[in-house]
Short mmCIF file of N, CA and C in Angstrom, two decimals:
data_model
loop_
_atom_site.label_atom_id
_atom_site.label_comp_id
_atom_site.label_asym_id
_atom_site.label_seq_id
_atom_site.Cartn_x
_atom_site.Cartn_y
_atom_site.Cartn_z
N MET A 20 75.73 109.66 -34.86
CA MET A 20 74.56 109.66 -35.72
C MET A 20 74.58 110.97 -35.80
N ILE A 21 74.02 111.41 -37.50
CA ILE A 21 73.50 112.87 -37.50
C ILE A 21 72.31 112.28 -38.47
N VAL A 22 71.27 113.12 -38.08
CA VAL A 22 70.37 113.52 -39.38
C VAL A 22 70.50 114.88 -39.89
N ARG A 23 70.02 114.21 -41.46
CA ARG A 23 70.01 115.29 -42.57
C ARG A 23 69.11 115.12 -43.28
N LEU A 24 69.17 116.26 -44.55
CA LEU A 24 68.26 116.05 -45.09
C LEU A 24 68.91 115.12 -46.26
N ALA A 25 68.23 114.35 -47.07
CA ALA A 25 68.67 113.27 -48.22
C ALA A 25 69.00 114.05 -49.50
N GLN A 26 69.66 113.55 -50.42
CA GLN A 26 70.46 114.18 -50.92
C GLN A 26 70.71 113.36 -52.08
N PRO A 27 70.24 113.91 -53.70
CA PRO A 27 70.45 113.19 -54.67
C PRO A 27 71.45 111.70 -54.81
N ASP A 28 72.37 111.42 -54.15
CA ASP A 28 73.26 110.38 -54.02
C ASP A 28 72.65 109.45 -52.91
N ASP A 29 71.70 110.11 -52.11
CA ASP A 29 71.23 108.73 -51.35
C ASP A 29 70.37 107.56 -51.91
N SER A 30 69.99 108.36 -52.85
CA SER A 30 68.95 107.44 -53.69
C SER A 30 68.70 106.24 -53.18
N ALA A 31 70.03 104.92 -53.63
CA ALA A 31 69.92 103.77 -53.65
C ALA A 31 70.01 103.48 -51.89
N ALA A 32 70.89 103.94 -51.80
CA ALA A 32 69.98 103.52 -50.18
C ALA A 32 69.14 103.91 -49.38
N ILE A 33 68.06 104.88 -49.77
CA ILE A 33 66.88 105.51 -49.27
C ILE A 33 65.57 103.85 -50.02
N THR A 34 66.33 103.57 -51.33
CA THR A 34 65.14 102.91 -51.98
C THR A 34 65.63 101.34 -51.30
N ALA A 35 66.48 100.78 -50.79
CA ALA A 35 66.90 99.92 -49.69
C ALA A 35 66.01 99.86 -48.35
N LEU A 36 66.06 100.90 -48.37
CA LEU A 36 65.11 100.73 -47.02
C LEU A 36 63.89 101.14 -46.99
N TYR A 37 63.36 101.69 -47.60
CA TYR A 37 62.36 101.86 -48.93
C TYR A 37 61.45 99.78 -48.78
N ILE A 38 62.01 99.60 -49.27
CA ILE A 38 61.88 98.05 -49.50
C ILE A 38 62.12 96.85 -48.68
N GLU A 39 62.49 97.51 -47.76
CA GLU A 39 62.28 96.81 -46.21
C GLU A 39 61.10 97.20 -45.68
N LEU A 40 60.70 97.96 -45.95
CA LEU A 40 59.33 98.58 -45.47
C LEU A 40 57.96 97.93 -46.25
N VAL A 41 58.25 97.81 -47.60
CA VAL A 41 56.91 97.89 -48.89
C VAL A 41 57.54 96.53 -49.58
N ASP A 42 57.30 95.55 -49.82
CA ASP A 42 57.36 94.57 -50.26
C ASP A 42 56.64 94.83 -52.32
N ASN A 43 57.28 95.53 -53.00
CA ASN A 43 56.87 96.67 -54.22
C ASN A 43 57.94 96.73 -55.14
N PRO A 44 57.80 96.11 -56.36
CA PRO A 44 59.10 96.26 -57.06
C PRO A 44 58.99 97.43 -57.47
N GLN A 45 58.14 98.56 -57.29
CA GLN A 45 57.79 99.13 -58.54
C GLN A 45 58.86 100.41 -57.69
N VAL A 46 59.05 100.32 -56.45
CA VAL A 46 59.89 101.26 -55.68
C VAL A 46 61.29 101.53 -56.07
N GLN A 47 61.31 102.84 -56.39
CA GLN A 47 62.04 103.75 -56.58
C GLN A 47 62.47 105.10 -56.62
N VAL A 48 64.05 105.49 -55.85
CA VAL A 48 63.86 106.44 -55.70
C VAL A 48 64.75 107.80 -56.38
N LEU A 49 64.40 108.43 -56.92
CA LEU A 49 65.12 109.30 -58.34
C LEU A 49 65.60 110.25 -57.43
N PRO A 50 67.09 110.16 -57.90
CA PRO A 50 67.82 111.58 -57.08
C PRO A 50 67.21 112.76 -57.45
N GLU A 51 66.86 112.94 -58.43
CA GLU A 51 66.00 114.45 -59.49
C GLU A 51 64.98 114.64 -57.99
N ARG A 52 64.21 113.95 -58.00
CA ARG A 52 63.18 113.90 -56.34
C ARG A 52 63.36 113.82 -55.60
N LEU A 53 64.95 113.40 -55.03
CA LEU A 53 65.55 113.44 -53.89
C LEU A 53 66.03 115.73 -54.08
N ALA A 54 66.54 115.99 -54.85
CA ALA A 54 66.64 117.42 -55.22
C ALA A 54 66.10 118.10 -54.93
N THR A 55 64.47 117.93 -55.62
CA THR A 55 63.41 118.21 -55.40
C THR A 55 63.06 118.63 -54.05
N LEU A 56 62.81 117.87 -53.39
CA LEU A 56 62.63 117.20 -51.74
C LEU A 56 63.65 118.55 -50.96
N ALA A 57 64.97 118.48 -51.29
CA ALA A 57 65.76 119.29 -50.18
C ALA A 57 65.26 120.60 -50.83
N GLU A 58 65.28 120.90 -51.64
CA GLU A 58 64.72 122.13 -52.07
C GLU A 58 63.32 122.71 -50.97
N HIS A 59 62.34 121.85 -51.27
CA HIS A 59 61.10 122.58 -50.95
C HIS A 59 60.87 123.06 -48.95
N ALA A 60 60.67 124.08 -49.34
CA ALA A 60 60.19 124.38 -47.98
C ALA A 60 59.68 123.74 -46.74
N ASP A 61 58.52 122.90 -47.37
CA ASP A 61 57.04 122.29 -46.89
C ASP A 61 57.75 120.71 -46.75
N HIS A 62 58.50 120.25 -47.24
CA HIS A 62 59.14 118.80 -47.35
C HIS A 62 60.28 118.74 -46.61
N ALA A 63 61.23 117.81 -45.67
CA ALA A 63 61.87 117.18 -45.15
C ALA A 63 61.87 115.92 -45.07
N LEU A 64 63.01 115.20 -46.32
CA LEU A 64 62.95 114.01 -46.54
C LEU A 64 64.22 113.69 -45.60
N LEU A 65 64.35 113.19 -44.09
CA LEU A 65 65.29 113.32 -43.02
C LEU A 65 65.88 111.36 -43.63
N VAL A 66 67.26 111.32 -43.04
CA VAL A 66 68.05 110.64 -43.53
C VAL A 66 69.01 110.20 -41.76
N ALA A 67 69.07 109.36 -41.49
CA ALA A 67 69.92 108.95 -40.61
C ALA A 67 71.13 108.14 -40.30
N GLU A 68 72.20 109.13 -40.55
CA GLU A 68 73.26 108.16 -40.85
C GLU A 68 74.60 107.85 -39.57
N ALA A 69 74.88 106.64 -39.71
CA ALA A 69 75.86 105.84 -38.45
C ALA A 69 76.94 105.65 -39.12
N GLY A 70 78.32 106.18 -39.03
CA GLY A 70 79.50 105.70 -39.66
C GLY A 70 79.09 105.59 -41.44
N GLY A 71 78.71 106.10 -41.83
CA GLY A 71 78.77 106.91 -43.24
C GLY A 71 77.53 106.43 -44.03
N ARG A 72 77.20 105.47 -42.88
CA ARG A 72 75.77 104.66 -43.83
C ARG A 72 74.68 105.41 -43.39
N ILE A 73 73.45 105.56 -44.25
CA ILE A 73 71.98 105.62 -44.02
C ILE A 73 71.42 104.48 -43.19
N VAL A 74 70.91 104.57 -42.38
CA VAL A 74 70.27 103.41 -41.43
C VAL A 74 68.69 103.70 -41.60
N GLY A 75 68.41 105.24 -41.21
CA GLY A 75 67.21 105.03 -41.26
C GLY A 75 66.68 106.61 -42.21
N THR A 76 65.12 106.35 -42.41
CA THR A 76 64.52 107.44 -43.03
C THR A 76 63.26 107.87 -42.48
N ALA A 77 63.01 109.31 -42.93
CA ALA A 77 61.84 109.26 -42.56
C ALA A 77 61.25 110.72 -43.38
N HIS A 78 59.99 111.18 -43.36
CA HIS A 78 59.00 111.96 -44.12
C HIS A 78 58.81 113.13 -44.08
N LEU A 79 58.90 114.13 -43.67
CA LEU A 79 58.08 115.25 -42.88
C LEU A 79 57.27 116.07 -43.90
N MET A 80 56.07 116.29 -43.98
CA MET A 80 55.48 117.19 -44.65
C MET A 80 54.48 118.28 -43.72
N PHE A 81 54.97 119.30 -44.12
CA PHE A 81 54.20 120.63 -43.28
C PHE A 81 53.15 120.66 -44.37
N CYS A 82 51.91 121.06 -43.75
CA CYS A 82 50.20 121.29 -44.06
C CYS A 82 49.82 122.14 -44.00
N LEU A 83 49.66 123.52 -44.52
CA LEU A 83 48.94 124.62 -44.26
C LEU A 83 47.42 124.40 -43.79
N ASP A 84 47.33 124.66 -42.63
CA ASP A 84 45.85 124.46 -42.10
C ASP A 84 44.98 126.18 -41.72
N ALA A 85 43.81 125.92 -41.71
CA ALA A 85 42.93 126.97 -41.49
C ALA A 85 42.40 127.28 -40.11
N MET A 86 42.67 126.51 -39.21
CA MET A 86 41.95 125.69 -38.40
C MET A 86 42.62 126.54 -36.78
N PHE A 87 43.87 126.91 -36.72
CA PHE A 87 44.43 127.49 -36.13
C PHE A 87 45.34 128.50 -36.68
N GLY A 88 45.06 129.65 -36.93
CA GLY A 88 45.64 130.77 -37.28
C GLY A 88 46.76 130.29 -38.48
N LEU A 89 47.74 130.31 -38.01
CA LEU A 89 48.94 130.27 -39.01
C LEU A 89 49.61 129.32 -38.77
N GLN A 90 48.96 128.73 -37.95
CA GLN A 90 49.66 127.37 -37.18
C GLN A 90 49.47 126.56 -38.64
N PRO A 91 50.57 125.27 -39.02
CA PRO A 91 50.67 124.77 -39.68
C PRO A 91 50.32 123.53 -39.08
N TYR A 92 49.97 121.89 -39.64
CA TYR A 92 50.22 120.71 -38.76
C TYR A 92 51.45 120.16 -39.90
N ALA A 93 51.50 118.58 -39.12
CA ALA A 93 52.72 117.78 -39.86
C ALA A 93 52.11 116.38 -39.94
N LEU A 94 53.02 115.99 -41.09
CA LEU A 94 52.63 114.27 -42.10
C LEU A 94 54.34 113.94 -41.78
N VAL A 95 53.95 112.86 -40.73
CA VAL A 95 55.08 111.74 -41.14
C VAL A 95 54.71 110.57 -41.70
N GLU A 96 55.88 110.21 -43.16
CA GLU A 96 55.44 109.19 -43.44
C GLU A 96 56.84 108.32 -43.91
N ASN A 97 56.80 107.05 -44.30
CA ASN A 97 57.94 106.32 -44.31
C ASN A 97 59.10 106.30 -43.06
N VAL A 98 58.90 105.98 -42.49
CA VAL A 98 59.62 106.02 -41.41
C VAL A 98 60.00 104.30 -41.53
N VAL A 99 61.33 104.64 -41.73
CA VAL A 99 62.27 103.15 -41.78
C VAL A 99 63.31 103.21 -41.30
N VAL A 100 63.70 102.21 -40.12
CA VAL A 100 65.11 101.89 -40.35
C VAL A 100 65.42 100.60 -39.91
N ALA A 101 66.50 100.55 -40.50
CA ALA A 101 67.19 99.31 -41.12
C ALA A 101 67.02 98.27 -40.26
N ALA A 102 66.76 96.74 -40.37
CA ALA A 102 66.60 96.34 -39.69
C ALA A 102 67.73 95.79 -38.93
N ALA A 103 69.36 95.83 -39.24
CA ALA A 103 70.42 95.65 -38.90
C ALA A 103 70.65 96.87 -38.05
N ALA A 104 69.92 98.18 -37.84
CA ALA A 104 70.16 98.96 -36.78
C ALA A 104 69.03 99.41 -35.83
N ARG A 105 68.08 98.28 -35.89
CA ARG A 105 66.94 98.35 -34.81
C ARG A 105 67.42 98.56 -33.84
N GLY A 106 66.95 99.15 -32.65
CA GLY A 106 67.07 98.69 -31.56
C GLY A 106 68.41 99.46 -31.11
N GLN A 107 68.65 100.18 -31.75
CA GLN A 107 70.09 101.66 -31.55
C GLN A 107 69.83 102.78 -31.55
N GLY A 108 67.93 103.36 -31.34
CA GLY A 108 68.05 104.69 -31.10
C GLY A 108 67.87 105.19 -32.40
N VAL A 109 67.81 104.95 -33.55
CA VAL A 109 68.43 105.34 -34.86
C VAL A 109 66.76 106.43 -35.14
N GLY A 110 65.79 105.36 -34.69
CA GLY A 110 63.81 106.04 -34.18
C GLY A 110 63.50 106.85 -33.79
N LYS A 111 64.29 106.94 -32.70
CA LYS A 111 64.23 107.99 -31.99
C LYS A 111 64.81 109.30 -32.22
N VAL A 112 66.26 109.16 -32.74
CA VAL A 112 66.78 110.88 -33.27
C VAL A 112 65.98 110.92 -34.21
N LEU A 113 65.76 110.36 -35.10
CA LEU A 113 64.57 110.83 -36.28
C LEU A 113 63.58 111.12 -35.71
N MET A 114 62.77 110.90 -34.78
CA MET A 114 61.64 111.05 -34.15
C MET A 114 61.73 112.76 -33.62
N ASP A 115 62.68 112.81 -33.02
CA ASP A 115 63.97 113.57 -31.92
C ASP A 115 63.84 114.79 -33.17
N ALA A 116 64.53 114.63 -33.90
CA ALA A 116 64.23 115.20 -35.30
C ALA A 116 63.40 116.02 -35.40
N ILE A 117 62.43 115.37 -35.85
CA ILE A 117 61.22 115.78 -36.71
C ILE A 117 60.40 116.82 -35.22
N GLU A 118 60.51 116.36 -34.29
CA GLU A 118 59.76 117.07 -33.30
C GLU A 118 60.46 118.80 -32.72
N ALA A 119 61.83 118.63 -33.78
CA ALA A 119 62.03 119.82 -33.32
C ALA A 119 61.74 120.47 -34.28
N ARG A 120 61.95 120.45 -35.76
CA ARG A 120 61.73 120.61 -36.73
C ARG A 120 59.93 121.49 -36.86
N CYS A 121 59.09 120.39 -36.00
CA CYS A 121 57.86 120.95 -35.97
C CYS A 121 57.75 121.91 -34.55
N ARG A 122 58.18 122.29 -33.89
CA ARG A 122 58.51 123.28 -32.91
C ARG A 122 58.96 124.24 -32.96
N ASP A 123 59.97 124.26 -34.02
CA ASP A 123 60.24 125.65 -34.71
C ASP A 123 59.35 125.90 -36.54
N ARG A 124 58.46 125.03 -36.46
CA ARG A 124 57.10 125.70 -37.30
C ARG A 124 55.98 125.74 -36.26
N THR A 125 55.78 126.03 -35.23
CA THR A 125 54.81 125.80 -34.28
C THR A 125 53.50 124.98 -35.20
N CYS A 126 53.67 123.34 -35.53
CA CYS A 126 52.99 122.71 -35.72
C CYS A 126 52.05 122.38 -34.71
N SER A 127 50.54 122.46 -35.06
CA SER A 127 49.73 121.88 -33.63
C SER A 127 49.23 121.09 -33.49
N LYS A 128 50.36 119.74 -34.67
CA LYS A 128 50.29 118.50 -34.23
C LYS A 128 51.21 117.32 -35.00
N ILE A 129 51.67 116.50 -34.97
CA ILE A 129 52.03 115.89 -35.86
C ILE A 129 51.17 114.40 -36.51
N MET A 130 51.01 114.22 -37.41
CA MET A 130 50.10 112.81 -37.73
C MET A 130 50.94 111.75 -38.61
N LEU A 131 50.71 110.54 -38.55
CA LEU A 131 51.33 109.33 -39.15
C LEU A 131 50.31 108.36 -38.91
N LEU A 132 50.75 107.50 -40.43
CA LEU A 132 49.99 106.76 -40.50
C LEU A 132 51.02 105.42 -40.25
N SER A 133 50.59 103.85 -39.63
CA SER A 133 51.69 102.87 -39.71
C SER A 133 50.81 101.39 -40.45
N SER A 134 51.17 101.01 -40.83
CA SER A 134 50.47 99.73 -41.83
C SER A 134 49.81 99.06 -40.50
N ALA A 135 48.70 98.46 -40.90
CA ALA A 135 48.32 97.79 -39.44
C ALA A 135 48.35 96.79 -38.75
N THR A 136 49.75 95.68 -39.66
CA THR A 136 50.66 94.40 -39.43
C THR A 136 51.48 94.95 -38.67
N ARG A 137 52.35 96.37 -38.57
CA ARG A 137 53.46 96.54 -37.92
C ARG A 137 53.65 96.94 -36.95
N SER A 138 53.27 96.05 -36.06
CA SER A 138 53.09 95.73 -34.36
C SER A 138 54.33 96.71 -33.77
N ASP A 139 55.67 96.47 -34.34
CA ASP A 139 56.79 96.54 -33.55
C ASP A 139 56.62 98.15 -33.57
N ALA A 140 56.33 98.61 -34.86
CA ALA A 140 56.51 99.76 -35.48
C ALA A 140 55.22 100.68 -34.53
N HIS A 141 54.02 99.93 -34.07
CA HIS A 141 53.10 100.84 -33.17
C HIS A 141 53.59 101.13 -31.73
N ARG A 142 54.39 100.00 -31.25
CA ARG A 142 54.90 100.01 -30.02
C ARG A 142 56.14 101.48 -30.45
N PHE A 143 56.96 101.55 -31.18
CA PHE A 143 57.66 102.58 -31.42
C PHE A 143 56.72 103.61 -31.15
N PHE A 144 55.95 104.30 -31.64
CA PHE A 144 55.27 105.24 -32.39
C PHE A 144 54.89 105.70 -30.72
N ALA A 145 54.33 104.82 -30.37
CA ALA A 145 53.80 104.50 -28.84
C ALA A 145 54.49 105.58 -27.56
N ARG A 146 55.81 104.43 -27.85
CA ARG A 146 56.79 105.31 -27.13
C ARG A 146 57.18 106.21 -27.05
N ALA A 147 57.50 107.44 -28.76
CA ALA A 147 57.60 108.31 -28.84
C ALA A 147 56.69 109.11 -28.29
N GLY A 148 55.38 108.96 -27.97
CA GLY A 148 54.04 109.99 -27.60
C GLY A 148 53.23 109.78 -28.81
N PHE A 149 53.38 109.51 -29.55
CA PHE A 149 52.10 109.08 -30.60
C PHE A 149 50.63 108.53 -29.70
N GLN A 150 50.01 108.67 -30.04
CA GLN A 150 48.36 108.54 -29.55
C GLN A 150 47.73 106.87 -30.80
N GLY A 151 47.83 106.50 -30.71
CA GLY A 151 46.85 105.18 -31.67
C GLY A 151 45.86 104.87 -31.53
N ASP A 152 45.50 105.56 -30.51
CA ASP A 152 43.29 105.09 -30.33
C ASP A 152 42.85 106.41 -30.28
N VAL A 153 42.99 107.72 -30.67
CA VAL A 153 42.58 108.95 -30.81
C VAL A 153 41.54 109.26 -32.44
N LYS A 154 42.46 108.64 -32.91
CA LYS A 154 42.15 108.98 -34.46
C LYS A 154 42.33 107.44 -35.12
N ARG A 155 41.24 107.78 -36.05
CA ARG A 155 41.50 106.33 -36.99
C ARG A 155 41.78 107.14 -38.64
N GLY A 156 43.31 106.23 -39.24
CA GLY A 156 43.14 106.40 -40.22
C GLY A 156 42.81 105.80 -41.61
N PHE A 157 43.06 106.27 -42.55
CA PHE A 157 42.16 105.88 -43.80
C PHE A 157 43.02 105.72 -45.08
N VAL A 158 42.92 105.16 -46.08
CA VAL A 158 43.81 105.01 -47.21
C VAL A 158 43.13 104.65 -48.68
N LYS A 159 43.32 105.54 -49.70
CA LYS A 159 42.66 104.97 -50.42
C LYS A 159 43.95 104.69 -51.83
N TYR A 160 44.45 103.59 -51.86
CA TYR A 160 45.71 103.44 -53.28
C TYR A 160 45.32 103.49 -54.39
N ARG A 161 46.23 104.44 -55.43
CA ARG A 161 46.14 104.77 -56.45
C ARG A 161 45.39 103.53 -57.51
N ARG A 162 45.41 102.54 -57.51
CA ARG A 162 45.24 100.96 -58.04
C ARG A 162 43.50 100.86 -57.98
N ASP A 163 43.14 101.97 -57.10
CA ASP A 163 41.79 101.69 -56.66
C ASP A 163 41.03 103.11 -56.88
N PHE A 164 41.74 103.53 -57.29
CA PHE A 164 41.18 105.13 -57.74
C PHE A 164 40.34 105.31 -59.13
N ALA A 165 40.46 104.21 -59.99
CA ALA A 165 39.42 103.65 -61.17
C ALA A 165 38.25 103.36 -60.91
N MET A 166 38.09 102.47 -59.67
CA MET A 166 37.04 102.47 -59.60
C MET A 166 35.95 102.76 -58.83
N ALA A 167 36.27 103.69 -58.47
CA ALA A 167 35.41 105.23 -58.18
C ALA A 167 34.85 106.01 -59.32
N CYS A 168 35.73 106.17 -60.27
CA CYS A 168 35.25 106.78 -61.46
C CYS A 168 34.15 105.79 -62.01
N GLU A 169 34.75 104.59 -62.50
CA GLU A 169 34.21 103.42 -62.84
C GLU A 169 32.89 103.54 -62.57
N THR A 170 32.25 103.22 -60.78
CA THR A 170 30.83 103.24 -60.50
C THR A 170 30.23 104.51 -60.30
N GLY A 171 31.21 106.08 -60.58
CA GLY A 171 30.25 106.77 -60.70
C GLY A 171 30.48 107.58 -59.22
N LEU A 172 31.20 107.66 -58.60
CA LEU A 172 31.40 107.27 -56.94
C LEU A 172 31.99 108.51 -56.83
N ASN A 173 32.44 109.39 -57.97
CA ASN A 173 33.18 110.51 -58.07
C ASN A 173 32.85 112.10 -58.56
N SER A 174 31.45 111.75 -58.71
CA SER A 174 30.49 112.98 -59.04
C SER A 174 29.88 113.73 -57.92
#
């Protein structure tokens, strides 16, 4: 199994993985976006490939921080392992690759969010050393942005 940066030709395979993650007909991974991400120093859209097939993905982002000198922190999003490949070490290989990149960049921490209903994923993240009871994550989706504008909450 290898972990590498996603390339434009991977768009269909990554789309299929994202559809396993979220039930949303608007999921669309564009080849040109993958090309941009592959060239961006602060983003790494990783794919795990086994037997010539993409079986997992994770998006790693490095964020500038003011708190610890020049140390960035990392965010991880959209960690997905194909249902047929779960339990075969794909997620561990992806997380090991993420940690290695974060060590290389001297990140102060790695943060991620996981849907509140994905208890199997929560157990996996805990086994990978993430602490789910230290902080609480909050999300506001685009469909809810306008509500704040309409009620005057954004001024």
